[in-house]
Short mmCIF file of C-alpha atoms in Angstrom, two decimals:
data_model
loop_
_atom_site.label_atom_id
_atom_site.label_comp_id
_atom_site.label_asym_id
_atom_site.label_seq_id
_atom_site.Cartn_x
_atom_site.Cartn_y
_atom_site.Cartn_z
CA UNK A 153 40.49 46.19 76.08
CA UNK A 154 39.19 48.59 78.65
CA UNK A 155 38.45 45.90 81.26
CA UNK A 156 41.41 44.35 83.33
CA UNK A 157 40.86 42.38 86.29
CA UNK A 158 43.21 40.44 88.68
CA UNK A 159 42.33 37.73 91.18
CA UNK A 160 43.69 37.84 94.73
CA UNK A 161 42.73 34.29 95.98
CA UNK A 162 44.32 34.33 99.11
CA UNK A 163 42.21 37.48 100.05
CA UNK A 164 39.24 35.58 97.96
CA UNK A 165 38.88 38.92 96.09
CA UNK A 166 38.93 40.19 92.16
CA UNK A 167 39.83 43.50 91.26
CA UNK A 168 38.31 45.07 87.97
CA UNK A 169 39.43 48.18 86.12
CA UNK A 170 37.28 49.68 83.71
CA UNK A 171 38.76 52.23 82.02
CA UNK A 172 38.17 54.37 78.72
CA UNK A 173 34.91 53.59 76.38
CA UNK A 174 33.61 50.69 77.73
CA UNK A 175 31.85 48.32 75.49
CA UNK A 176 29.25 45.67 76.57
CA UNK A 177 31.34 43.85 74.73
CA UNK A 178 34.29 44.58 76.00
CA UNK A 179 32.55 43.64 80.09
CA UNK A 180 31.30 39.97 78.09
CA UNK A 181 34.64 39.27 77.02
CA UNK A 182 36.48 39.78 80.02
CA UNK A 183 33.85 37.97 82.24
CA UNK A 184 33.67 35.36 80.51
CA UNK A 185 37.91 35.10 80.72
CA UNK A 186 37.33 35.66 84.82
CA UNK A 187 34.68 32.93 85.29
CA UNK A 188 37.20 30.47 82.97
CA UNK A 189 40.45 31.71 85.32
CA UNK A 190 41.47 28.86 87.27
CA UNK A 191 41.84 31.07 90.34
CA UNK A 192 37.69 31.93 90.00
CA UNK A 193 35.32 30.68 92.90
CA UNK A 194 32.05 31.38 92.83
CA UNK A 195 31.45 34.19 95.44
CA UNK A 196 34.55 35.82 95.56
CA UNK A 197 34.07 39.47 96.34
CA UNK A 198 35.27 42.01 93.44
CA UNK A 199 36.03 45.40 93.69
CA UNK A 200 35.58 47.16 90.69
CA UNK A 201 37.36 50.38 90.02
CA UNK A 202 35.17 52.66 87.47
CA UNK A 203 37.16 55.88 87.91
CA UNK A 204 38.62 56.00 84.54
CA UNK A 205 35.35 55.52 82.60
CA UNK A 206 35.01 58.02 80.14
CA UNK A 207 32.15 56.70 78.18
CA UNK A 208 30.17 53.27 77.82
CA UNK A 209 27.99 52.31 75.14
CA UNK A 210 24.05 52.41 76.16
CA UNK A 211 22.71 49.27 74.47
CA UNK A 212 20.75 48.36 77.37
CA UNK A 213 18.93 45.26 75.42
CA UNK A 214 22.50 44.18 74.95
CA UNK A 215 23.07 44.66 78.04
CA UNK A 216 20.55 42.95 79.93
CA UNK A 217 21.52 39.94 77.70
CA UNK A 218 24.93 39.79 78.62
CA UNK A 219 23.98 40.02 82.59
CA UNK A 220 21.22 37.36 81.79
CA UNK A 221 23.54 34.86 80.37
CA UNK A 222 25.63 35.88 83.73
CA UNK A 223 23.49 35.12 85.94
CA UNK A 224 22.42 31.76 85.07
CA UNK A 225 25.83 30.81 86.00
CA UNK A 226 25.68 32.74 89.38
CA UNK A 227 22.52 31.17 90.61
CA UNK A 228 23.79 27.75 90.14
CA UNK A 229 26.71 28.30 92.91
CA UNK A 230 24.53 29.44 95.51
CA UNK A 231 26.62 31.37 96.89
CA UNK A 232 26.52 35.27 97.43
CA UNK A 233 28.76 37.75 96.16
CA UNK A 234 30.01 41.20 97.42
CA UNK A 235 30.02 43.71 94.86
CA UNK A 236 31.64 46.85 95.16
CA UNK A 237 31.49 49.59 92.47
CA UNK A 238 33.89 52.63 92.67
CA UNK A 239 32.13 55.50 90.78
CA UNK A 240 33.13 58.89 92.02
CA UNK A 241 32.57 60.54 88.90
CA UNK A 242 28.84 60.93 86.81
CA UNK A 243 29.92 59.01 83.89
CA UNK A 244 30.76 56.04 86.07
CA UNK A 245 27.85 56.66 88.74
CA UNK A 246 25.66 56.18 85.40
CA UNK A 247 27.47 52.64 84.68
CA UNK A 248 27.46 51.43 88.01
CA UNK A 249 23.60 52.45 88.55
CA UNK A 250 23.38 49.92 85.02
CA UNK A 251 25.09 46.90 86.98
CA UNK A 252 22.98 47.77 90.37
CA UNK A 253 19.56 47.85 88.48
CA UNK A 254 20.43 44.78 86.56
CA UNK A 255 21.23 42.72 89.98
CA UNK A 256 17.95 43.71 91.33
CA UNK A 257 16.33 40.77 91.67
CA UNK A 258 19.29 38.43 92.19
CA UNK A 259 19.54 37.54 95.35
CA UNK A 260 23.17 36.07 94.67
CA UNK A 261 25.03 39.02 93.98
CA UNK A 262 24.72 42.21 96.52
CA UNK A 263 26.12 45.49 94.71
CA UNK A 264 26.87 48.49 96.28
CA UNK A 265 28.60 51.92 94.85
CA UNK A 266 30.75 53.79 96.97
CA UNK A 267 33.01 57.57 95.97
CA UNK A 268 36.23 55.98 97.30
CA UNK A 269 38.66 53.66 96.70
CA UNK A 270 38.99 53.71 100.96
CA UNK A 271 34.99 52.95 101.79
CA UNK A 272 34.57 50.62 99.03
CA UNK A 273 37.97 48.37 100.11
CA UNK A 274 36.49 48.67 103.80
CA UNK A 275 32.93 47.40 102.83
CA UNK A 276 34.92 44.40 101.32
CA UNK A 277 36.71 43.63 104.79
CA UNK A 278 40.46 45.01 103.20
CA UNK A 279 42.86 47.09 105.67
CA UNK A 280 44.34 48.87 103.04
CA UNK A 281 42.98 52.60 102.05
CA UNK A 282 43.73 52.54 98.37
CA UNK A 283 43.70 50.32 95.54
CA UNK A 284 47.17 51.30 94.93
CA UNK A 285 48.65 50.30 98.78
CA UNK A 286 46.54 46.91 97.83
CA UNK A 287 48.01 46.16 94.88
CA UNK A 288 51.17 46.66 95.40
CA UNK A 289 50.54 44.93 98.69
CA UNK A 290 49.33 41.19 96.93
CA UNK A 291 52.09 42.21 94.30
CA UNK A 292 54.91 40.73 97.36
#
């Protein structure tokens, strides 16, 4: 599946790699595995790494459906989330514009897109530079 993530609790922070053709599918399945980890709590901030993306499919009924069904769940916690969307490339500036404009009006998750790994970790309060230096930083 083109969607990995890993959950840094100590740090209260999730890291998702999209990678590949991305499937709405494919984003449903793995949230829905995230949300049922028992290392989730609501508001933890996520990074998520879109670099790889090489495609995604463009049902954007689907879509909206999907982050609908998300959302419900979000607004119950009350809390707010940190979202922070590495897209350097135009294939994943296109997906991560998707997630921003379907957040719009939810006042429970902020999303922002950054070009690099380094601004994007900063924005989310993390001293490293890169996602690899992170990783294999929570990896010890």
């Amino acid at each position: 599946m083109p969607v990995e993530f890993t959950i840094f609790p100590q740090r209260g922070l999730v890291v998702v790699r999209y990678f590949g053709y991305v499937a709405i599918n494919d984003t449903l399945i793995a949230t829905e595995t995230y949300v049922s980890h028992p290392d989730y709590v609501a508001g933890q901030k996520q990074l998520v790494n879109m670099t790889e993306v090489t495609g995604f499919e463009k049902d954007y009924v689907q879509f909206m459906g999907m982050q609908a069904r998300l959302t419900e769940r979000l607004i119950r916690s009350d809390l707010q989330s940190l979202v922070v969307y590495i897209a350097p490339t135009n294939i994943s500036r296109e997906l991560s514009a998707v997630f921003v404009r379907s957040w719009i009006d939810i006042g429970s998750v902020v999303p922002l897109v950054q070009d690099s790994e380094a601004d994007g970790l900063a924005l989310l309060g993390q001293p490293e530079e890169t996602l690899d230096v992170l990783l294999a930083t929570l990896a010890n």
